[in-house]
PDB file of C-alpha atoms in Angstrom:
ATOM      1  CA  VAL A   1      42.987 138.046  -8.233  1.00  0.00           C
ATOM      2  CA  LEU A   2      40.825 135.429  -9.897  1.00  0.00           C
ATOM      3  CA  ARG A   3      42.662 132.578  -8.004  1.00  0.00           C
ATOM      4  CA  ALA A   4      42.696 134.402  -4.648  1.00  0.00           C
ATOM      5  CA  VAL A   5      38.880 135.033  -4.785  1.00  0.00           C
ATOM      6  CA  CYS A   6      38.002 131.672  -6.014  1.00  0.00           C
ATOM      7  CA  GLU A   7      40.115 129.838  -3.244  1.00  0.00           C
ATOM      8  CA  THR A   8      39.034 132.145  -0.468  1.00  0.00           C
ATOM      9  CA  GLU A   9      35.465 132.257  -1.235  1.00  0.00           C
ATOM     10  CA  HIS A  10      35.081 128.622  -2.722  1.00  0.00           C
ATOM     11  CA  TRP A  11      34.198 129.464  -6.294  1.00  0.00           C
ATOM     12  CA  VAL A  12      35.126 126.814  -8.858  1.00  0.00           C
ATOM     13  CA  CYS A  13      35.925 129.133 -11.747  1.00  0.00           C
ATOM     14  CA  GLY A  14      36.837 132.796 -12.186  1.00  0.00           C
ATOM     15  CA  ARG A  15      37.197 134.541 -15.735  1.00  0.00           C
ATOM     16  CA  TYR A  16      37.964 138.121 -17.088  1.00  0.00           C
ATOM     17  CA  PHE A  17      36.385 139.556 -20.020  1.00  0.00           C
ATOM     18  CA  LYS A  18      38.005 142.710 -21.488  1.00  0.00           C
ATOM     19  CA  PRO A  19      36.154 145.123 -24.213  1.00  0.00           C
ATOM     20  CA  ASP A  20      37.030 145.007 -27.650  1.00  0.00           C
ATOM     21  CA  ASP A  21      36.312 148.892 -28.191  1.00  0.00           C
ATOM     22  CA  GLU A  22      36.464 148.404 -31.989  1.00  0.00           C
ATOM     23  CA  ALA A  23      33.793 145.558 -31.927  1.00  0.00           C
ATOM     24  CA  LYS A  24      32.042 146.839 -28.908  1.00  0.00           C
ATOM     25  CA  LEU A  25      31.882 143.511 -27.397  1.00  0.00           C
ATOM     26  CA  LEU A  26      33.516 141.973 -24.380  1.00  0.00           C
ATOM     27  CA  ARG A  27      36.104 139.252 -25.123  1.00  0.00           C
ATOM     28  CA  PHE A  28      37.441 136.508 -22.851  1.00  0.00           C
ATOM     29  CA  HIS A  29      40.918 137.549 -21.575  1.00  0.00           C
ATOM     30  CA  GLU A  30      42.170 135.535 -18.613  1.00  0.00           C
ATOM     31  CA  TRP A  31      40.922 132.760 -16.240  1.00  0.00           C
ATOM     32  CA  TRP A  32      41.539 130.473 -13.327  1.00  0.00           C
ATOM     33  CA  CYS A  33      39.527 127.347 -12.203  1.00  0.00           C
ATOM     34  CA  VAL A  34      39.856 124.195  -9.948  1.00  0.00           C
ATOM     35  CA  PRO A  35      41.506 121.144 -11.608  1.00  0.00           C
ATOM     36  CA  ASP A  36      38.400 119.553 -13.095  1.00  0.00           C
ATOM     37  CA  PRO A  37      38.165 118.260 -16.761  1.00  0.00           C
ATOM     38  CA  ALA A  38      34.447 119.383 -16.998  1.00  0.00           C
ATOM     39  CA  ILE A  39      35.211 122.833 -15.757  1.00  0.00           C
ATOM     40  CA  GLU A  40      38.277 123.127 -17.875  1.00  0.00           C
ATOM     41  CA  ARG A  41      36.252 122.386 -21.093  1.00  0.00           C
ATOM     42  CA  PHE A  42      33.756 124.921 -20.020  1.00  0.00           C
ATOM     43  CA  VAL A  43      36.439 127.715 -19.767  1.00  0.00           C
ATOM     44  CA  GLU A  44      37.845 126.649 -23.327  1.00  0.00           C
ATOM     45  CA  GLU A  45      34.406 126.891 -24.779  1.00  0.00           C
ATOM     46  CA  THR A  46      33.815 130.310 -23.023  1.00  0.00           C
ATOM     47  CA  LYS A  47      36.824 131.683 -24.735  1.00  0.00           C
ATOM     48  CA  LYS A  48      34.712 131.889 -28.085  1.00  0.00           C
ATOM     49  CA  VAL A  49      31.853 133.646 -26.228  1.00  0.00           C
ATOM     50  CA  ARG A  50      31.467 137.338 -26.809  1.00  0.00           C
ATOM     51  CA  PHE A  51      28.987 139.681 -24.798  1.00  0.00           C
ATOM     52  CA  ALA A  52      27.360 142.771 -26.305  1.00  0.00           C
ATOM     53  CA  PRO A  53      26.445 145.396 -23.659  1.00  0.00           C
ATOM     54  CA  GLY A  54      23.430 144.473 -21.766  1.00  0.00           C
ATOM     55  CA  VAL A  55      23.323 140.849 -22.759  1.00  0.00           C
ATOM     56  CA  GLY A  56      23.689 138.208 -20.097  1.00  0.00           C
ATOM     57  CA  LEU A  57      24.699 138.826 -16.525  1.00  0.00           C
ATOM     58  CA  VAL A  58      28.210 139.772 -17.814  1.00  0.00           C
ATOM     59  CA  GLY A  59      26.783 142.151 -20.335  1.00  0.00           C
ATOM     60  CA  ARG A  60      24.614 143.745 -17.922  1.00  0.00           C
ATOM     61  CA  ALA A  61      27.467 144.355 -15.231  1.00  0.00           C
ATOM     62  CA  TRP A  62      29.498 145.804 -18.117  1.00  0.00           C
ATOM     63  CA  GLN A  63      26.623 148.224 -18.963  1.00  0.00           C
ATOM     64  CA  SER A  64      25.582 148.952 -15.471  1.00  0.00           C
ATOM     65  CA  GLY A  65      28.951 149.102 -13.634  1.00  0.00           C
ATOM     66  CA  THR A  66      27.542 147.388 -10.639  1.00  0.00           C
ATOM     67  CA  PRO A  67      28.201 143.864  -9.202  1.00  0.00           C
ATOM     68  CA  LEU A  68      25.454 141.417 -10.271  1.00  0.00           C
ATOM     69  CA  TRP A  69      24.523 137.900  -8.823  1.00  0.00           C
ATOM     70  CA  ALA A  70      22.480 135.181  -9.992  1.00  0.00           C
ATOM     71  CA  THR A  71      21.665 132.286  -7.453  1.00  0.00           C
ATOM     72  CA  ASP A  72      21.080 129.770 -10.255  1.00  0.00           C
ATOM     73  CA  ILE A  73      21.869 130.274 -14.088  1.00  0.00           C
ATOM     74  CA  ALA A  74      19.143 127.503 -14.707  1.00  0.00           C
ATOM     75  CA  THR A  75      16.422 129.697 -13.443  1.00  0.00           C
ATOM     76  CA  ASP A  76      17.632 133.222 -13.675  1.00  0.00           C
ATOM     77  CA  PRO A  77      16.328 135.147 -16.820  1.00  0.00           C
ATOM     78  CA  ARG A  78      19.233 137.484 -17.005  1.00  0.00           C
ATOM     79  CA  THR A  79      21.864 134.818 -17.664  1.00  0.00           C
ATOM     80  CA  LEU A  80      22.692 132.964 -20.885  1.00  0.00           C
ATOM     81  CA  LYS A  81      21.900 129.305 -20.197  1.00  0.00           C
ATOM     82  CA  THR A  82      24.570 127.594 -22.416  1.00  0.00           C
ATOM     83  CA  ALA A  83      24.624 123.830 -22.534  1.00  0.00           C
ATOM     84  CA  ILE A  84      28.295 123.891 -21.891  1.00  0.00           C
ATOM     85  CA  ALA A  85      27.767 125.623 -18.638  1.00  0.00           C
ATOM     86  CA  LEU A  86      25.001 123.381 -17.469  1.00  0.00           C
ATOM     87  CA  ASP A  87      26.820 120.367 -18.366  1.00  0.00           C
ATOM     88  CA  ALA A  88      29.948 121.412 -16.528  1.00  0.00           C
ATOM     89  CA  GLY A  89      27.746 121.963 -13.513  1.00  0.00           C
ATOM     90  CA  MET A  90      27.807 125.585 -13.419  1.00  0.00           C
ATOM     91  CA  ARG A  91      25.042 127.082 -11.385  1.00  0.00           C
ATOM     92  CA  GLY A  92      25.744 130.280  -9.344  1.00  0.00           C
ATOM     93  CA  ILE A  93      27.340 133.257 -11.095  1.00  0.00           C
ATOM     94  CA  PHE A  94      28.615 136.574  -9.609  1.00  0.00           C
ATOM     95  CA  THR A  95      29.972 139.342 -11.971  1.00  0.00           C
ATOM     96  CA  VAL A  96      32.117 142.275 -10.851  1.00  0.00           C
ATOM     97  CA  PRO A  97      32.853 145.361 -13.122  1.00  0.00           C
ATOM     98  CA  VAL A  98      36.489 146.594 -13.101  1.00  0.00           C
ATOM     99  CA  LEU A  99      36.248 150.163 -12.724  1.00  0.00           C
ATOM    100  CA  ALA A 100      38.585 153.172 -13.225  1.00  0.00           C
ATOM    101  CA  GLU A 101      37.535 156.844 -13.170  1.00  0.00           C
ATOM    102  CA  GLY A 102      33.884 155.894 -14.016  1.00  0.00           C
ATOM    103  CA  ARG A 103      35.032 153.687 -16.868  1.00  0.00           C
ATOM    104  CA  THR A 104      34.488 149.937 -17.004  1.00  0.00           C
ATOM    105  CA  LEU A 105      37.646 148.371 -18.070  1.00  0.00           C
ATOM    106  CA  GLY A 106      36.244 144.766 -18.013  1.00  0.00           C
ATOM    107  CA  VAL A 107      34.197 142.294 -15.920  1.00  0.00           C
ATOM    108  CA  LEU A 108      35.272 139.547 -13.617  1.00  0.00           C
ATOM    109  CA  THR A 109      32.915 136.604 -13.277  1.00  0.00           C
ATOM    110  CA  PHE A 110      32.979 133.839 -10.698  1.00  0.00           C
ATOM    111  CA  SER A 111      31.218 130.706 -11.023  1.00  0.00           C
ATOM    112  CA  SER A 112      29.983 127.849  -8.442  1.00  0.00           C
ATOM    113  CA  SER A 113      28.941 124.341  -8.869  1.00  0.00           C
ATOM    114  CA  LYS A 114      25.841 124.838  -6.915  1.00  0.00           C
ATOM    115  CA  PRO A 115      23.096 127.401  -6.462  1.00  0.00           C
ATOM    116  CA  ARG A 116      24.460 130.229  -4.095  1.00  0.00           C
ATOM    117  CA  GLU A 117      22.462 132.915  -2.509  1.00  0.00           C
ATOM    118  CA  PRO A 118      23.853 136.538  -2.803  1.00  0.00           C
ATOM    119  CA  GLU A 119      26.136 137.683   0.031  1.00  0.00           C
ATOM    120  CA  GLU A 120      25.918 141.291   0.796  1.00  0.00           C
ATOM    121  CA  ARG A 121      29.484 141.282   2.450  1.00  0.00           C
ATOM    122  CA  LEU A 122      31.038 139.842  -0.640  1.00  0.00           C
ATOM    123  CA  LEU A 123      29.245 142.045  -2.866  1.00  0.00           C
ATOM    124  CA  GLN A 124      30.501 145.148  -1.187  1.00  0.00           C
ATOM    125  CA  ALA A 125      33.988 143.908  -0.811  1.00  0.00           C
ATOM    126  CA  MET A 126      34.326 142.612  -4.555  1.00  0.00           C
ATOM    127  CA  HIS A 127      33.151 146.244  -5.555  1.00  0.00           C
ATOM    128  CA  VAL A 128      36.211 147.603  -3.832  1.00  0.00           C
ATOM    129  CA  ILE A 129      38.246 145.024  -5.269  1.00  0.00           C
ATOM    130  CA  GLY A 130      37.020 145.791  -8.791  1.00  0.00           C
ATOM    131  CA  SER A 131      37.925 149.257  -8.375  1.00  0.00           C
ATOM    132  CA  GLN A 132      41.454 148.509  -7.197  1.00  0.00           C
ATOM    133  CA  VAL A 133      41.965 146.158  -9.950  1.00  0.00           C
ATOM    134  CA  GLY A 134      40.835 148.765 -12.456  1.00  0.00           C
ATOM    135  CA  GLN A 135      43.287 151.490 -11.050  1.00  0.00           C
ATOM    136  CA  PHE A 136      46.092 148.913 -11.351  1.00  0.00           C
ATOM    137  CA  LEU A 137      45.328 147.942 -15.028  1.00  0.00           C
ATOM    138  CA  GLN A 138      44.800 151.626 -16.005  1.00  0.00           C
ATOM    139  CA  ARG A 139      48.222 152.507 -14.559  1.00  0.00           C
ATOM    140  CA  LYS A 140      49.700 149.382 -16.377  1.00  0.00           C
ATOM    141  CA  GLN A 141      47.926 150.374 -19.789  1.00  0.00           C
ATOM    142  CA  ALA A 142      49.376 153.845 -19.327  1.00  0.00           C
ATOM    143  CA  GLU A 143      52.931 152.355 -18.707  1.00  0.00           C
ATOM    144  CA  VAL A 144      52.480 150.314 -22.001  1.00  0.00           C
ATOM    145  CA  VAL A 145      51.421 153.396 -23.950  1.00  0.00           C
ATOM    146  CA  LEU A 146      54.264 155.354 -22.531  1.00  0.00           C
ATOM    147  CA  ARG A 147      56.750 152.462 -23.527  1.00  0.00           C
ATOM    148  CA  GLU A 148      55.326 152.264 -27.039  1.00  0.00           C
ATOM    149  CA  SER A 149      55.554 156.122 -27.524  1.00  0.00           C
ATOM    150  CA  GLU A 150      59.234 155.933 -26.273  1.00  0.00           C
ATOM    151  CA  GLY A 151      59.903 153.248 -28.575  1.00  0.00           C
ATOM    152  CA  ARG A 152      58.445 155.265 -31.508  1.00  0.00           C
ATOM    153  CA  LEU A 153      60.414 158.340 -30.387  1.00  0.00           C
ATOM    154  CA  ARG A 154      63.615 156.396 -30.298  1.00  0.00           C
ATOM    155  CA  ALA A 155      63.037 154.825 -33.724  1.00  0.00           C
ATOM    156  CA  THR A 156      62.345 158.475 -35.044  1.00  0.00           C
ATOM    157  CA  PHE A 157      65.494 159.674 -33.247  1.00  0.00           C
ATOM    158  CA  GLU A 158      67.909 157.020 -34.541  1.00  0.00           C
ATOM    159  CA  GLN A 159      66.467 156.899 -38.354  1.00  0.00           C
ATOM    160  CA  ALA A 160      66.007 160.592 -38.877  1.00  0.00           C
ATOM    161  CA  LYS A 161      67.656 162.062 -41.843  1.00  0.00           C
ATOM    162  CA  VAL A 162      68.963 165.130 -39.805  1.00  0.00           C
ATOM    163  CA  GLY A 163      71.312 165.092 -36.707  1.00  0.00           C
ATOM    164  CA  PHE A 164      69.809 165.025 -33.380  1.00  0.00           C
ATOM    165  CA  HIS A 165      71.685 165.257 -29.784  1.00  0.00           C
ATOM    166  CA  LEU A 166      70.595 165.786 -26.313  1.00  0.00           C
ATOM    167  CA  THR A 167      73.046 167.981 -24.125  1.00  0.00           C
ATOM    168  CA  ALA A 168      73.199 168.745 -20.515  1.00  0.00           C
ATOM    169  CA  VAL A 169      73.010 172.379 -19.310  1.00  0.00           C
ATOM    170  CA  ASP A 170      76.812 172.343 -19.054  1.00  0.00           C
ATOM    171  CA  GLY A 171      77.175 171.120 -22.751  1.00  0.00           C
ATOM    172  CA  ARG A 172      77.930 167.529 -22.260  1.00  0.00           C
ATOM    173  CA  PHE A 173      76.433 165.178 -24.863  1.00  0.00           C
ATOM    174  CA  LEU A 174      73.872 162.859 -23.426  1.00  0.00           C
ATOM    175  CA  GLN A 175      72.641 161.314 -26.464  1.00  0.00           C
ATOM    176  CA  VAL A 176      73.083 161.338 -30.217  1.00  0.00           C
ATOM    177  CA  ASN A 177      71.805 159.544 -33.350  1.00  0.00           C
ATOM    178  CA  ASP A 178      73.809 157.960 -36.148  1.00  0.00           C
ATOM    179  CA  LYS A 179      73.191 160.852 -38.439  1.00  0.00           C
ATOM    180  CA  TYR A 180      74.867 163.315 -36.288  1.00  0.00           C
ATOM    181  CA  CYS A 181      77.696 160.892 -35.724  1.00  0.00           C
ATOM    182  CA  ASP A 182      78.186 160.698 -39.491  1.00  0.00           C
ATOM    183  CA  MET A 183      78.161 164.458 -39.882  1.00  0.00           C
ATOM    184  CA  VAL A 184      80.851 165.230 -37.454  1.00  0.00           C
ATOM    185  CA  GLY A 185      83.123 162.017 -38.010  1.00  0.00           C
ATOM    186  CA  TYR A 186      83.113 160.925 -34.355  1.00  0.00           C
ATOM    187  CA  THR A 187      81.703 157.557 -32.940  1.00  0.00           C
ATOM    188  CA  ARG A 188      78.762 157.693 -30.486  1.00  0.00           C
ATOM    189  CA  GLU A 189      80.985 156.490 -27.631  1.00  0.00           C
ATOM    190  CA  GLU A 190      83.559 159.431 -28.403  1.00  0.00           C
ATOM    191  CA  LEU A 191      80.950 162.026 -28.425  1.00  0.00           C
ATOM    192  CA  LEU A 192      79.144 160.794 -25.227  1.00  0.00           C
ATOM    193  CA  ARG A 193      82.589 161.639 -23.583  1.00  0.00           C
ATOM    194  CA  MET A 194      82.705 165.069 -25.061  1.00  0.00           C
ATOM    195  CA  ASN A 195      81.174 168.532 -24.737  1.00  0.00           C
ATOM    196  CA  VAL A 196      79.295 170.221 -27.589  1.00  0.00           C
ATOM    197  CA  ALA A 197      81.934 172.886 -27.583  1.00  0.00           C
ATOM    198  CA  GLU A 198      84.601 170.478 -28.734  1.00  0.00           C
ATOM    199  CA  VAL A 199      82.912 170.222 -31.921  1.00  0.00           C
ATOM    200  CA  ASN A 200      82.494 173.787 -32.582  1.00  0.00           C
ATOM    201  CA  PHE A 201      84.941 176.141 -34.457  1.00  0.00           C
ATOM    202  CA  GLN A 202      86.068 178.413 -31.639  1.00  0.00           C
ATOM    203  CA  GLN A 203      87.420 181.118 -34.161  1.00  0.00           C
ATOM    204  CA  HIS A 204      83.917 181.862 -35.479  1.00  0.00           C
ATOM    205  CA  LYS A 205      81.833 184.238 -33.448  1.00  0.00           C
ATOM    206  CA  SER A 206      78.406 182.588 -32.444  1.00  0.00           C
ATOM    207  CA  ASP A 207      75.232 184.056 -30.882  1.00  0.00           C
ATOM    208  CA  ALA A 208      74.695 180.649 -29.230  1.00  0.00           C
ATOM    209  CA  PRO A 209      75.986 181.489 -25.647  1.00  0.00           C
ATOM    210  CA  ASP A 210      73.846 184.679 -25.351  1.00  0.00           C
ATOM    211  CA  LEU A 211      70.781 182.768 -26.682  1.00  0.00           C
ATOM    212  CA  ARG A 212      71.281 179.969 -24.299  1.00  0.00           C
ATOM    213  CA  LYS A 213      71.438 182.571 -21.399  1.00  0.00           C
ATOM    214  CA  LYS A 214      68.141 183.741 -22.509  1.00  0.00           C
ATOM    215  CA  VAL A 215      66.657 180.406 -22.577  1.00  0.00           C
ATOM    216  CA  LEU A 216      68.041 179.400 -19.176  1.00  0.00           C
ATOM    217  CA  ALA A 217      66.505 182.736 -17.756  1.00  0.00           C
ATOM    218  CA  GLY A 218      63.182 181.684 -19.191  1.00  0.00           C
ATOM    219  CA  GLU A 219      63.031 184.518 -21.617  1.00  0.00           C
ATOM    220  CA  MET A 220      62.724 182.084 -24.749  1.00  0.00           C
ATOM    221  CA  ASN A 221      62.396 178.319 -25.041  1.00  0.00           C
ATOM    222  CA  SER A 222      64.018 177.614 -28.419  1.00  0.00           C
ATOM    223  CA  PHE A 223      66.180 179.264 -30.971  1.00  0.00           C
ATOM    224  CA  SER A 224      67.832 178.442 -34.569  1.00  0.00           C
ATOM    225  CA  LEU A 225      71.195 179.582 -35.810  1.00  0.00           C
ATOM    226  CA  GLU A 226      73.724 178.676 -38.569  1.00  0.00           C
ATOM    227  CA  LYS A 227      77.245 177.717 -37.540  1.00  0.00           C
ATOM    228  CA  GLN A 228      80.373 175.800 -38.616  1.00  0.00           C
ATOM    229  CA  LEU A 229      81.123 172.613 -36.708  1.00  0.00           C
ATOM    230  CA  ARG A 230      84.449 170.788 -36.674  1.00  0.00           C
ATOM    231  CA  ARG A 231      84.752 167.315 -37.903  1.00  0.00           C
ATOM    232  CA  ARG A 232      87.045 164.808 -36.367  1.00  0.00           C
ATOM    233  CA  ASP A 233      89.466 165.315 -39.048  1.00  0.00           C
ATOM    234  CA  GLY A 234      89.437 169.030 -38.600  1.00  0.00           C
ATOM    235  CA  SER A 235      87.240 169.842 -41.608  1.00  0.00           C
ATOM    236  CA  PRO A 236      84.481 172.277 -41.473  1.00  0.00           C
ATOM    237  CA  VAL A 237      80.785 171.502 -41.912  1.00  0.00           C
ATOM    238  CA  TRP A 238      78.047 174.192 -41.960  1.00  0.00           C
ATOM    239  CA  ALA A 239      74.775 173.296 -40.224  1.00  0.00           C
ATOM    240  CA  THR A 240      71.617 174.728 -39.098  1.00  0.00           C
ATOM    241  CA  ILE A 241      70.875 173.901 -35.480  1.00  0.00           C
ATOM    242  CA  THR A 242      67.550 174.402 -33.826  1.00  0.00           C
ATOM    243  CA  ILE A 243      67.801 174.068 -29.937  1.00  0.00           C
ATOM    244  CA  SER A 244      64.974 173.570 -27.580  1.00  0.00           C
ATOM    245  CA  ALA A 245      64.873 173.381 -23.891  1.00  0.00           C
ATOM    246  CA  VAL A 246      63.233 170.554 -21.997  1.00  0.00           C
ATOM    247  CA  ARG A 247      62.019 172.008 -18.521  1.00  0.00           C
ATOM    248  CA  GLY A 248      61.063 170.295 -15.349  1.00  0.00           C
ATOM    249  CA  PRO A 249      58.256 170.798 -12.982  1.00  0.00           C
ATOM    250  CA  ASP A 250      59.985 173.880 -11.518  1.00  0.00           C
ATOM    251  CA  ASN A 251      60.379 175.349 -15.126  1.00  0.00           C
ATOM    252  CA  ALA A 252      64.182 174.939 -14.857  1.00  0.00           C
ATOM    253  CA  VAL A 253      65.906 173.728 -17.856  1.00  0.00           C
ATOM    254  CA  GLN A 254      66.719 169.890 -17.521  1.00  0.00           C
ATOM    255  CA  HIS A 255      68.552 169.402 -20.889  1.00  0.00           C
ATOM    256  CA  PHE A 256      68.520 170.755 -24.559  1.00  0.00           C
ATOM    257  CA  ILE A 257      67.291 169.042 -27.594  1.00  0.00           C
ATOM    258  CA  SER A 258      69.129 169.865 -30.736  1.00  0.00           C
ATOM    259  CA  VAL A 259      68.042 169.198 -34.419  1.00  0.00           C
ATOM    260  CA  VAL A 260      71.109 169.557 -36.750  1.00  0.00           C
ATOM    261  CA  GLU A 261      70.974 169.849 -40.616  1.00  0.00           C
ATOM    262  CA  ASP A 262      73.937 169.713 -42.750  1.00  0.00           C
ATOM    263  CA  ILE A 263      73.715 172.920 -45.012  1.00  0.00           C
ATOM    264  CA  SER A 264      77.333 172.650 -46.467  1.00  0.00           C
ATOM    265  CA  GLU A 265      76.184 171.995 -50.109  1.00  0.00           C
ATOM    266  CA  ARG A 266      73.802 175.304 -49.741  1.00  0.00           C
ATOM    267  CA  LYS A 267      76.825 177.419 -48.398  1.00  0.00           C
ATOM    268  CA  GLU A 268      79.255 176.112 -51.136  1.00  0.00           C
ATOM    269  CA  ALA A 269      76.627 177.145 -53.804  1.00  0.00           C
ATOM    270  CA  GLU A 270      76.163 180.420 -52.211  1.00  0.00           C
ATOM    271  CA  GLN A 271      79.939 180.956 -52.105  1.00  0.00           C
ATOM    272  CA  ALA A 272      80.239 179.923 -55.621  1.00  0.00           C
ATOM    273  CA  LEU A 273      77.336 182.321 -56.637  1.00  0.00           C
ATOM    274  CA  ARG A 274      79.098 185.178 -54.764  1.00  0.00           C
ATOM    275  CA  ALA A 275      82.490 184.558 -56.598  1.00  0.00           C
ATOM    276  CA  SER A 276      80.550 184.370 -59.907  1.00  0.00           C
ATOM    277  CA  GLU A 277      78.994 187.770 -59.272  1.00  0.00           C
TER     278      GLU A 277
END
């Protein structure tokens, strides 16, 4: 965007300043300029500049949310007249807030090497472009947050001290964590080719089918129960399983998330106590 505007409208330098919410300042973030050693030095120096709200033309644009134009930084009282800018031949400056949902996400600035009178056509066009850039940046930021959230969720899923698995409505395993694999003695690859029914002891009556029907009918969204699972070697393992439905926009169940805790030691202790009594 910076390059396209500069090349199309004959500005020699474009910069983007992004808010540092913690410091409450605008910080240098990105740039483009024509190949010129003096202008490149100017850009390098402005990487150190910070703008507070209302300070300089950039800080004013950030605070007001409106594009601002200075014909000549040497004579305009709103601008910061830095020696490096004047030495580099910077004169005209044009600032454009990047907006999304009424919030300023940053400020685009464009500089010229000669005084330049305001152009209403360009002001209006850049106001629209600033909003489009803001919507794009907001969407990208949301995608980053989502990826980070998914990353944390995956880490929690894999490192949990209890078993986790995702199953389709028909019972097929969609995802399992290492703890669940250890609990039932199958590899992840083996389980992902299996149905949850294959790790249940069929001879033990379970309320799970009836409870699942109630979840699918929308009468409830989750349930817990104790049941015996069958390890790969055929031995039993007692577990407490909490099963929750994940629903789509139409409220239909898309898949189930199950949290599985090995309670074999507790069951053995209860059995020993009964035998003792």
